[in-house]
Coordinates of C-alpha atoms (C1' of nucleotides) in Angstrom, one line a residue:
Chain A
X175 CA 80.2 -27.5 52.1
X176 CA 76.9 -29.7 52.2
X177 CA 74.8 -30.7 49.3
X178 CA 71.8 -27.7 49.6
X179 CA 69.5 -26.7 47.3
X180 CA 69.6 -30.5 45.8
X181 CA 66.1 -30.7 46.8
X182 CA 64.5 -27.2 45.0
X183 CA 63.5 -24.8 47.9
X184 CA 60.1 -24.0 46.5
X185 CA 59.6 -27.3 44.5
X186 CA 56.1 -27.3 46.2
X187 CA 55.0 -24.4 45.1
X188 CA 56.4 -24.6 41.5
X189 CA 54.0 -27.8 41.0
X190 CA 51.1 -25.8 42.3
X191 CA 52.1 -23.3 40.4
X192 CA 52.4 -25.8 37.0
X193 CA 49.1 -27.8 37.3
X194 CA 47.2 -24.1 38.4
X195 CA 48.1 -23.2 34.8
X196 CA 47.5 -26.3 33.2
X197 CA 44.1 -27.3 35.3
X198 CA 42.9 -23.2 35.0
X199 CA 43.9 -23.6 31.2
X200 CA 41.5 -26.7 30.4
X201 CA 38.5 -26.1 33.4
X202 CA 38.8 -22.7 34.1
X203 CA 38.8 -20.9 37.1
X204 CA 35.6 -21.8 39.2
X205 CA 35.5 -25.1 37.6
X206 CA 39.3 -26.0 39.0
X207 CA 38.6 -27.5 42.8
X208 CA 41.7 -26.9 45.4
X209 CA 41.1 -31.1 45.4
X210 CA 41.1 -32.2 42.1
X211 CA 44.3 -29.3 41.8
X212 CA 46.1 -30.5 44.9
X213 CA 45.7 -34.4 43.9
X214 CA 46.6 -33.4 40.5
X215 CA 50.3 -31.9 41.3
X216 CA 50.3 -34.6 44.5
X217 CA 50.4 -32.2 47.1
X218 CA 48.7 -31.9 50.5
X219 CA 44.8 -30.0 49.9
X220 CA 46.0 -27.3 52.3
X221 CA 49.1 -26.6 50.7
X222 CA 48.1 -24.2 48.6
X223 CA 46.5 -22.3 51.3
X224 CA 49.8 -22.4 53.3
X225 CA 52.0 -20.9 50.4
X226 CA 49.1 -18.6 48.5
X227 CA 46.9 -18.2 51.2
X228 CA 43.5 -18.6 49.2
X229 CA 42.5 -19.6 45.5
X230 CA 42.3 -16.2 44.3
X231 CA 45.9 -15.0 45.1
X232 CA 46.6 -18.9 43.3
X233 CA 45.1 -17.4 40.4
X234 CA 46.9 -13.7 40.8
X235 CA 50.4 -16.0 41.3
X236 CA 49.7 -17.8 38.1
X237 CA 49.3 -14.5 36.2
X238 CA 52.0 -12.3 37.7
X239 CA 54.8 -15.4 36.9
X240 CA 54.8 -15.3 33.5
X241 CA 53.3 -12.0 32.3
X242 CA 55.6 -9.9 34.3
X243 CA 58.5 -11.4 32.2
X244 CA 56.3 -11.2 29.2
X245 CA 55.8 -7.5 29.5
X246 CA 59.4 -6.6 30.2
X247 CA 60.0 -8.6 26.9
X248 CA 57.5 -6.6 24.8
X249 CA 59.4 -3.5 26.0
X250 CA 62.7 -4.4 26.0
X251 CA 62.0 -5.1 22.1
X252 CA 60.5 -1.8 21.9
X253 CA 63.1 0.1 23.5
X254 CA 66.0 -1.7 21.0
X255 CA 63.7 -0.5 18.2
X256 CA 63.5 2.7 18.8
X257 CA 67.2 3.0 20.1
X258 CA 68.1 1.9 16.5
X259 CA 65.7 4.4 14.9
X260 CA 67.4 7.1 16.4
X261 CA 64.3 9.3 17.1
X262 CA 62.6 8.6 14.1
X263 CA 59.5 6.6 13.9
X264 CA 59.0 3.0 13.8
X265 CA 57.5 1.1 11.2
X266 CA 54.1 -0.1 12.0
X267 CA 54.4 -3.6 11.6
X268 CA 58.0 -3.5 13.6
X269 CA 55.7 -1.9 16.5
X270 CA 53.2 -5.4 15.5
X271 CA 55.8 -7.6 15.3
X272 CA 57.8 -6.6 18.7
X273 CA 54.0 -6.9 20.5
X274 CA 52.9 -10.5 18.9
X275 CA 56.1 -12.1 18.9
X276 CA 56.4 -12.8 22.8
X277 CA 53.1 -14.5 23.0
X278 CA 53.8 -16.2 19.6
X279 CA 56.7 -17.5 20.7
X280 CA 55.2 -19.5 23.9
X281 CA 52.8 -20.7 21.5
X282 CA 55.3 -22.6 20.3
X283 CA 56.8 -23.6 23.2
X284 CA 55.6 -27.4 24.1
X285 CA 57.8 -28.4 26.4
X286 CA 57.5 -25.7 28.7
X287 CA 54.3 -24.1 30.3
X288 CA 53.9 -21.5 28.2
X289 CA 52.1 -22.6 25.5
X290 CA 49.5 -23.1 28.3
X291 CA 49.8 -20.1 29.6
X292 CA 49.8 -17.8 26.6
X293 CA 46.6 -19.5 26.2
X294 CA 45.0 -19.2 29.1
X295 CA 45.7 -15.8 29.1
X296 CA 44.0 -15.2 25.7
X297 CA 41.1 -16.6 27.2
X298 CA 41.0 -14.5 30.5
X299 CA 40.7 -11.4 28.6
X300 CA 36.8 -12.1 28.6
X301 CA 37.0 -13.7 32.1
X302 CA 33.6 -12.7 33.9
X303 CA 34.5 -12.2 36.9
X304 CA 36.0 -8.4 38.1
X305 CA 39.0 -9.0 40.2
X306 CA 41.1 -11.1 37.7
X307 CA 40.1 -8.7 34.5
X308 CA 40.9 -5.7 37.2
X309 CA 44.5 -7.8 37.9
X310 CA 45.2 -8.3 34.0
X311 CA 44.4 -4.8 33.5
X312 CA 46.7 -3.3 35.7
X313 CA 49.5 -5.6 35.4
X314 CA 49.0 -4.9 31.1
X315 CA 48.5 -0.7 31.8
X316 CA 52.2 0.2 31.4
X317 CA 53.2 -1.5 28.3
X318 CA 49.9 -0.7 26.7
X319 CA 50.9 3.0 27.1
X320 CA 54.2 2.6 25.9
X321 CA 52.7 0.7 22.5
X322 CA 50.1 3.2 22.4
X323 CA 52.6 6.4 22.1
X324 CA 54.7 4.0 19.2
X325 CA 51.3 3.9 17.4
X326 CA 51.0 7.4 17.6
X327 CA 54.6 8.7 16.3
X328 CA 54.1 6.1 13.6
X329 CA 50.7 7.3 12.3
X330 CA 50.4 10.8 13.0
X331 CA 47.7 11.2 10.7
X332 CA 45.2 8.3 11.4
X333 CA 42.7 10.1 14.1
X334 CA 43.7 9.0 17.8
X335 CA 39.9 7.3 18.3
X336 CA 40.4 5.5 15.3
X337 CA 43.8 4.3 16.5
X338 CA 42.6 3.5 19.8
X339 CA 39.8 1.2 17.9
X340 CA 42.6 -0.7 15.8
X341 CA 44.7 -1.2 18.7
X342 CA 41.5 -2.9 20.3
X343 CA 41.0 -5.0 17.3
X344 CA 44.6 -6.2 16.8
X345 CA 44.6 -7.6 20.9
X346 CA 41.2 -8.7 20.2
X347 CA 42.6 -10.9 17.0
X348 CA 45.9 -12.2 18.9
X349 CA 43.8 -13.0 22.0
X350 CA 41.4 -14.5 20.2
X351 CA 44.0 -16.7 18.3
X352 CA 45.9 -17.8 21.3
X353 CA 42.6 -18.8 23.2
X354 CA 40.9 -20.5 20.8
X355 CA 43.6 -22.7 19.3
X356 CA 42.7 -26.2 20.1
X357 CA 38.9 -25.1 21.4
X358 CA 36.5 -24.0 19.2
X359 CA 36.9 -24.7 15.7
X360 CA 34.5 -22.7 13.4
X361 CA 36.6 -22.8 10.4
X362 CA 37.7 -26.2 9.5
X363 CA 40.7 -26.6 7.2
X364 CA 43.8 -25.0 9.2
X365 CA 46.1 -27.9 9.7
X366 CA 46.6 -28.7 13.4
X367 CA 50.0 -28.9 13.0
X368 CA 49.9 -25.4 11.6
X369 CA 48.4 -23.6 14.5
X370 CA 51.7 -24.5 16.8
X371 CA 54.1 -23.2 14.3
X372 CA 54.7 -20.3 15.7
X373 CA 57.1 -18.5 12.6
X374 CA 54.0 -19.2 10.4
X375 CA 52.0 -17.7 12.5
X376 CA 53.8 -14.8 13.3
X377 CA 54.1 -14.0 9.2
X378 CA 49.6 -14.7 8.8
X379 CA 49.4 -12.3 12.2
X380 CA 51.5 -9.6 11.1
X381 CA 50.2 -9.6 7.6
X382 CA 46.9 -9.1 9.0
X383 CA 47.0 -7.3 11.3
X384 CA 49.7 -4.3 9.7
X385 CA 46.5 -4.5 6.6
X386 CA 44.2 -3.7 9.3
X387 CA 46.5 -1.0 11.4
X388 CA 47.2 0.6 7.7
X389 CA 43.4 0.3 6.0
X390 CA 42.0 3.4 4.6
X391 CA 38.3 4.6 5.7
X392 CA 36.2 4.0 3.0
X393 CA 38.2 1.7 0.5
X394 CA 37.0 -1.2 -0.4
X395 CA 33.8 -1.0 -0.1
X396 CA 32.2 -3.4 -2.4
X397 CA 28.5 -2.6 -1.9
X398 CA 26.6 -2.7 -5.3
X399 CA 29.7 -3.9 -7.2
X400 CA 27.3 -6.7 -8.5
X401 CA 25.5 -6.6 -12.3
Chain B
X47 CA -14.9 -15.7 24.3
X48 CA -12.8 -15.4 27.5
X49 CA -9.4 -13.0 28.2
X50 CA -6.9 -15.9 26.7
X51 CA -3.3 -15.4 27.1
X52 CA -3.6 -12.2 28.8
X53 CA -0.9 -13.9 31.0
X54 CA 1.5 -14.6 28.9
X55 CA 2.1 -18.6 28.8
X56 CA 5.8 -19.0 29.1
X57 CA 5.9 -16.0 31.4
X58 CA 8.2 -17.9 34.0
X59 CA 10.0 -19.9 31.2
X60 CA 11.2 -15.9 29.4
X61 CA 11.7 -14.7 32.8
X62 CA 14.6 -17.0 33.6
X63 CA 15.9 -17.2 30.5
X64 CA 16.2 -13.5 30.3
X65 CA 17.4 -13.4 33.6
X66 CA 19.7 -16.1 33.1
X67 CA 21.3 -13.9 30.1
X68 CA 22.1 -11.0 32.3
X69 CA 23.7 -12.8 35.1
X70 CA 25.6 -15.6 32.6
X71 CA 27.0 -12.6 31.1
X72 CA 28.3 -10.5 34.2
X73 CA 29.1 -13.4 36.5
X74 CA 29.5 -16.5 34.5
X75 CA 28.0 -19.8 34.0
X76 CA 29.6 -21.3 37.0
X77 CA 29.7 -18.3 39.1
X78 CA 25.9 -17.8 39.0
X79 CA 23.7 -20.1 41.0
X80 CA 20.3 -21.3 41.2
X81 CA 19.5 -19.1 43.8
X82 CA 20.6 -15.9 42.8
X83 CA 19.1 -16.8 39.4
X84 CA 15.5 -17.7 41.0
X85 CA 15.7 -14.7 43.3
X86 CA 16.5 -12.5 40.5
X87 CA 14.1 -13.5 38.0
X88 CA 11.3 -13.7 41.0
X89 CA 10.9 -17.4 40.8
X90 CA 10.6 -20.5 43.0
X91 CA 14.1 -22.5 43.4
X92 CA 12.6 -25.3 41.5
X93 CA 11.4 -23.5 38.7
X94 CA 14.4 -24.0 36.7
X95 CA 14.3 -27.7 37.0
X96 CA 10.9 -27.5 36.3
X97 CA 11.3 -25.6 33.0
X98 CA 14.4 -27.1 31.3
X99 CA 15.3 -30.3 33.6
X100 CA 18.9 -29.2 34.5
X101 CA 21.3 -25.6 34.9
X102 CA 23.6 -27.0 32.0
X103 CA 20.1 -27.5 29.9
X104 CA 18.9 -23.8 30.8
X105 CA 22.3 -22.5 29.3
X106 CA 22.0 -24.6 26.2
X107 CA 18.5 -23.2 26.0
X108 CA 19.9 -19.5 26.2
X109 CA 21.9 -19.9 23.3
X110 CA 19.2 -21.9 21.0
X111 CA 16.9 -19.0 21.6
X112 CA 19.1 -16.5 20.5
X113 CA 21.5 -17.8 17.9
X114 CA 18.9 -19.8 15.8
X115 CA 17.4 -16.7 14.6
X116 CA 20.7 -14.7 14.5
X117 CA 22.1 -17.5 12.0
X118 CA 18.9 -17.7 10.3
X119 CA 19.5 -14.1 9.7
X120 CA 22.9 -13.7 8.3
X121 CA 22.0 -16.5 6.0
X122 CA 19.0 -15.1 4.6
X123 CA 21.0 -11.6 4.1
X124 CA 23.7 -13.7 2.2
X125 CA 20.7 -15.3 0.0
X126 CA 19.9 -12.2 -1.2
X127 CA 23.3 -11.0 -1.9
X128 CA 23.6 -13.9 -3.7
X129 CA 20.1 -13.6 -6.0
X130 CA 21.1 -9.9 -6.8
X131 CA 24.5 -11.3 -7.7
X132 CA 23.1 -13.5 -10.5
X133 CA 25.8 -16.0 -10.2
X134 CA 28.7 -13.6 -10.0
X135 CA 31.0 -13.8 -6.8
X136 CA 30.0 -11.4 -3.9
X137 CA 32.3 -8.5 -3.3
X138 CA 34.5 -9.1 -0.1
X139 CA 33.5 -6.6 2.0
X140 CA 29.8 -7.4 1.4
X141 CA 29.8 -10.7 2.9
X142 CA 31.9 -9.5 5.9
X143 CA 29.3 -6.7 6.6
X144 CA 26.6 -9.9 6.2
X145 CA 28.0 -11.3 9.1
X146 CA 29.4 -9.0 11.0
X147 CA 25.8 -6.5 11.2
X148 CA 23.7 -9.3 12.8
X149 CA 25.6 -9.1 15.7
X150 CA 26.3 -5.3 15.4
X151 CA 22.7 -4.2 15.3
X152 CA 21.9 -6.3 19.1
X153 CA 24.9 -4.5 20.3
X154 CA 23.0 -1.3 20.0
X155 CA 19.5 -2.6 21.1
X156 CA 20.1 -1.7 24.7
X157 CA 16.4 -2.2 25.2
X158 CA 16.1 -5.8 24.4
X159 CA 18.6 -8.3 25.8
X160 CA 20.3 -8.9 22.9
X161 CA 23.4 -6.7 23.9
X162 CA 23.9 -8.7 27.3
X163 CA 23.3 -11.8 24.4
X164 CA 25.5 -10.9 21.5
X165 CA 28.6 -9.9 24.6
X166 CA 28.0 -13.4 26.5
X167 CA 28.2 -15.3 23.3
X168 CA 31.5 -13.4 22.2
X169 CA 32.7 -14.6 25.4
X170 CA 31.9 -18.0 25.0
X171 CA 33.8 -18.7 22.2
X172 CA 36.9 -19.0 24.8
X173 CA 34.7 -20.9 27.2
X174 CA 36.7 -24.0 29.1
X175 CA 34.1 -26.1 29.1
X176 CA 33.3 -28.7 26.7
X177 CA 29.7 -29.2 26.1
X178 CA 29.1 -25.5 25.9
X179 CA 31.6 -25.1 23.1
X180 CA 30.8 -28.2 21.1
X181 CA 26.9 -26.8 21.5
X182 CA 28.6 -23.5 20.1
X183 CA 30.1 -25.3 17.0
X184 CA 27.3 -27.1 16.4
X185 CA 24.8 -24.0 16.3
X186 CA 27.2 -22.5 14.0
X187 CA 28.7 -24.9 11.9
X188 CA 25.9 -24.8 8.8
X189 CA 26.1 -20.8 9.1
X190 CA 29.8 -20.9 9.1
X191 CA 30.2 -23.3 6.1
X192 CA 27.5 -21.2 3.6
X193 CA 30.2 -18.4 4.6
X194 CA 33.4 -19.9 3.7
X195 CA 32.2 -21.0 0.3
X196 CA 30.9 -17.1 -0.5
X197 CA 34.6 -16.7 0.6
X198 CA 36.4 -18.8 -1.3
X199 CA 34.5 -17.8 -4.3
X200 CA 35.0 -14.2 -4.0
X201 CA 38.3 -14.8 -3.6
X202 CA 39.9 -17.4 -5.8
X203 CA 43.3 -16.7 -6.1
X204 CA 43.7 -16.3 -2.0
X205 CA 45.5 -20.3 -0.6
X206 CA 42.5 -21.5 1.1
X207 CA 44.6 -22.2 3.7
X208 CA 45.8 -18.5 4.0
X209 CA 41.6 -17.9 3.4
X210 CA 41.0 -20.1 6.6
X211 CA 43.5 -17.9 8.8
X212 CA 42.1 -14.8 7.5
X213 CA 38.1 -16.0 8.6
X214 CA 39.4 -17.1 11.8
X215 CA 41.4 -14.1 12.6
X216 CA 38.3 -11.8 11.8
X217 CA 35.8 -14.2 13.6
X218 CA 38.5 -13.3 16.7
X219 CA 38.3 -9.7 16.0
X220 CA 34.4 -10.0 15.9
X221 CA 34.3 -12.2 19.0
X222 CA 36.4 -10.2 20.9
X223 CA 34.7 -6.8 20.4
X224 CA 31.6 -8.4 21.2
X225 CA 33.0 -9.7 24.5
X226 CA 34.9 -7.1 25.7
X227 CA 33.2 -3.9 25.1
X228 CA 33.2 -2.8 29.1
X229 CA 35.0 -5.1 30.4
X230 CA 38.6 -5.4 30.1
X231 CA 39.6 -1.9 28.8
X232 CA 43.3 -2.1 28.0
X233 CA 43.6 0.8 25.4
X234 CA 42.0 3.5 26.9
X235 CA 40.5 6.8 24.6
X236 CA 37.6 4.8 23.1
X237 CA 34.6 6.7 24.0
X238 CA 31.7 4.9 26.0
X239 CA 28.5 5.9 24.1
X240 CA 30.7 4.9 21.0
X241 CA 30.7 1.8 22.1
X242 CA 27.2 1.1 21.6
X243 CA 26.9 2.8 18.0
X244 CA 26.3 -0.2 15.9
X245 CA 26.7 1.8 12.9
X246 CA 29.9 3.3 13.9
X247 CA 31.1 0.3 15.0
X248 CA 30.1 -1.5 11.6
X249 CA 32.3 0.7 9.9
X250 CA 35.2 0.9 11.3
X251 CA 35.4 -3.3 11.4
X252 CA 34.2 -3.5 8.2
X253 CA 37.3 -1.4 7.3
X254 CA 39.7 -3.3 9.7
X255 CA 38.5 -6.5 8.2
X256 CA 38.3 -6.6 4.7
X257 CA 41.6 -4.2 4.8
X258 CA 43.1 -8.1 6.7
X259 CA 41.3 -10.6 4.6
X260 CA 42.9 -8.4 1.2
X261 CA 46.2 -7.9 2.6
X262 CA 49.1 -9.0 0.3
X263 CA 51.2 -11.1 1.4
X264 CA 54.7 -9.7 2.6
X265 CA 53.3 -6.1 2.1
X266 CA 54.4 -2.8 4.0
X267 CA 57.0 -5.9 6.4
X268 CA 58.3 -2.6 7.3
X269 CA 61.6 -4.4 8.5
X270 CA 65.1 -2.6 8.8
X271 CA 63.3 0.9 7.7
X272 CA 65.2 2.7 10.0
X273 CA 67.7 4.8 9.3
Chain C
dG73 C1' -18.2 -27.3 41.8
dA74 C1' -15.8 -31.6 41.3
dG75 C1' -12.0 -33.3 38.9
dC76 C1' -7.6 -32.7 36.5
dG77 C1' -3.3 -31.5 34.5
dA78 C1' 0.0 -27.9 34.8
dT79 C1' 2.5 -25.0 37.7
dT80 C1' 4.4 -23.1 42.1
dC81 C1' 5.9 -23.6 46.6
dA82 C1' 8.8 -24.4 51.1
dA83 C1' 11.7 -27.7 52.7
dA84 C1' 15.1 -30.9 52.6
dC85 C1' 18.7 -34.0 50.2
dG86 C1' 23.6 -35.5 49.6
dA87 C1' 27.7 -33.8 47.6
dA88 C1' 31.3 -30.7 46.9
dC89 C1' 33.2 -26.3 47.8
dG90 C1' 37.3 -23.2 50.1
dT91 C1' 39.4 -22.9 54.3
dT92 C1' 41.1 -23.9 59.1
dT93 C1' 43.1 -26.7 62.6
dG94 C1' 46.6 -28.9 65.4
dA95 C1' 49.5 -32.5 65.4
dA96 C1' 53.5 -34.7 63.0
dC97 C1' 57.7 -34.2 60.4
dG98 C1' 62.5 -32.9 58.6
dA99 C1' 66.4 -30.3 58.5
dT100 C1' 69.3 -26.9 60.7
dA101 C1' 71.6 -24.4 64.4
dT102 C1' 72.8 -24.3 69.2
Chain D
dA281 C1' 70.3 -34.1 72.1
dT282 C1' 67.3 -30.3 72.1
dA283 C1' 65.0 -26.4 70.4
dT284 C1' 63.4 -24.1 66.2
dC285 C1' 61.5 -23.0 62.0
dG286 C1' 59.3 -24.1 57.7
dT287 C1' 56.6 -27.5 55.8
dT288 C1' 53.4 -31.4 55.3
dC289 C1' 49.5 -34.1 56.8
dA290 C1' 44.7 -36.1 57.9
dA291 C1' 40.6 -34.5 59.5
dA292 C1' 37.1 -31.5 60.2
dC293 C1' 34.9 -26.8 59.8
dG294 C1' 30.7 -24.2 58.0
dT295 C1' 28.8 -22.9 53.7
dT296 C1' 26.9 -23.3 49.3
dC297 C1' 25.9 -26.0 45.4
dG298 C1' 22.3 -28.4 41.9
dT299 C1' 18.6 -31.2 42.4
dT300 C1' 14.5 -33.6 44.4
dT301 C1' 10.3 -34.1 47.0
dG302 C1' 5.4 -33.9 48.1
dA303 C1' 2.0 -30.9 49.2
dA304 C1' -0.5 -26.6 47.8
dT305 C1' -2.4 -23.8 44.3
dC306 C1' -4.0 -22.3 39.9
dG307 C1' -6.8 -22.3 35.4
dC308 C1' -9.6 -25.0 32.9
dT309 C1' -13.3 -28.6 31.3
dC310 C1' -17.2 -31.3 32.1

DNA sequence: GAGCGATTCAAACGAACGTTTGAACGATAT
DNA sequence: ATATCGTTCAAACGTTCGTTTGAATCGCTC
């Protein structure tokens, strides 16, 4: 038996794969030349071409590698919860916590790409351009339907359009989170070293987030409190 | 007396900055160029350069024209808050609605361009590149401090590190709504025309978010309730 | 109506973009 | 060793980018 698969068989394309993220992370899309990419990772300029065969299915490639596995995560969770609740419903902030925990997790995750990725992907949710929100659509339709019906048996009696609008808020909150880590920073005072901890951050999401899920219509609402 | 500004004499100047808003928002900073710019706004190629030196100095000048008066508004609303307080903290949810309504009443304008304005600046918060977002902070940096400190006296007993998250998670919630009302639509059953219903819409964040920035800590954790 | 500053215009600039090409290379199987 | 297949390489393709140029045009004052 000969030494094989010393070498990695798709080494190349792993390290286009790696800067893509990284370069897509911190430039964005358009921004991100197939030059300064291709130098980056030390790879011939048409290599990408040869193993993607243009820019855009680069981008699609970066995507489908980690959020496939992500996805199947996020249900896998799921499906243990409910097999353990034995047909009743779940608790809302179980249904939270099994959705936020994936991408909190690679938040936390420096060593490996994830971290980047998680991000990235925050930030793509308000990409401009069509094709890439049309890809992260369809590649996030099934396990938005399967969150959506765990929503529904859990709170049977919050009205389905206002459900639908706190589900939109929640993503909205934990995309926002994950992109803007590191970018903008409108609030001063959260420690840096804070925002990677990704326990922490899973408990301030949760709490949130399950306030938010659970608030009644009309409570607090603190107009003419004063004198 | 002669027919003085009949023409209006920034005529080309509005005209590209208005068109400029439309196409930044559905296409990007990057993605639209000076010529589809021009063409659209019925201007020479060299008008740009012309009016505001450079593309990057045309974007800077999208924001300023907007966000000045938006943050000169939500100030002046917290002032009076503030005088009709007579020195007593605000109630949560009216500072929230301070801030949140600015942005909420250009969503439903569908006449003016502040809808295309208020959805390209949600956006932007995630933006990749760096001058754009350190323009970003800087616009609202003054706006954003007067906020936190109505915050922080409303609620004295909340960590003001805990405070912090809580502002930064409902900023993403805001952001996020902003930017992604027709676009990415992951959790479908929201209704389109309710989309543009300011009021609606004011509500049912106002709920979402003061129900977050209240929520106790380690409330409704709505672990191991099964069975 | 001549002169003038502000604005518009068509044309061109060099640089950078994504992609393609055809030859060279390396390992494997015949 | 020779043929083969997947991969890498330097070079060039045509296109589009943001910006600049210098002349033409406009509205105004003297």
């Amino acid at each position: 038996m000969t030494l094989r698969a010393v070498r990695p068989p798709h080494e190349t394309r792993t390290r286009i794969l790696d800067v893509a993220e990284e370069l897509f992370m911190h430039h964005g899309f358009e921004a991100t030349s197939m030059r300064m990419l291709t130098a980056a990772a030390g790879v011939n300029l048409a290599a990408v071409n040869y193993h993607f065969g243009s820019k855009d299915a680069l981008v699609e490639a970066v995507f489908r590698r980690r959020l496939d596995p992500m996805n199947a995560e996020r249900l896998a969770e799921l499906d243990r919860l409910e097999a353990d609740a034995n047909g009743k419903p779940l608790a809302p902030q179980a249904i939270i916590r099994a959705f936020i925990r994936t991408s909190l997790k690679m938040v936390g995750d420096t060593r490996a790409g994830g971290r980047t990725f998680v991000r990235l992907l925050g930030r793509t949710y308000t990409e401009p351009a069509k094709p890439i929100r049309a890809l992260i659509g369809q590649l996030y339709a099934p396990t938005m339907e399967r969150f959506k019906a765990a929503f529904m048996r859990a709170l049977p009696h919050l009205p389905r359009e206002e459900l639908f609008w706190r589900m939109h808020f929640m993503f909205g909150t934990l995309s926002y989170t994950l992109a803007a880590t590191d970018t903008v920073q409108l609030i001063a005072g959260t420690k840096p070293e804070d925002r990677h901890d990704a326990r922490a951050l899973e408990e301030r999401l949760a709490t949130f987030l399950t306030a938010g899920l659970l608030a009644a219509r009309g409570e607090h609402t603190g107009v003419k409190k004063a004198a």
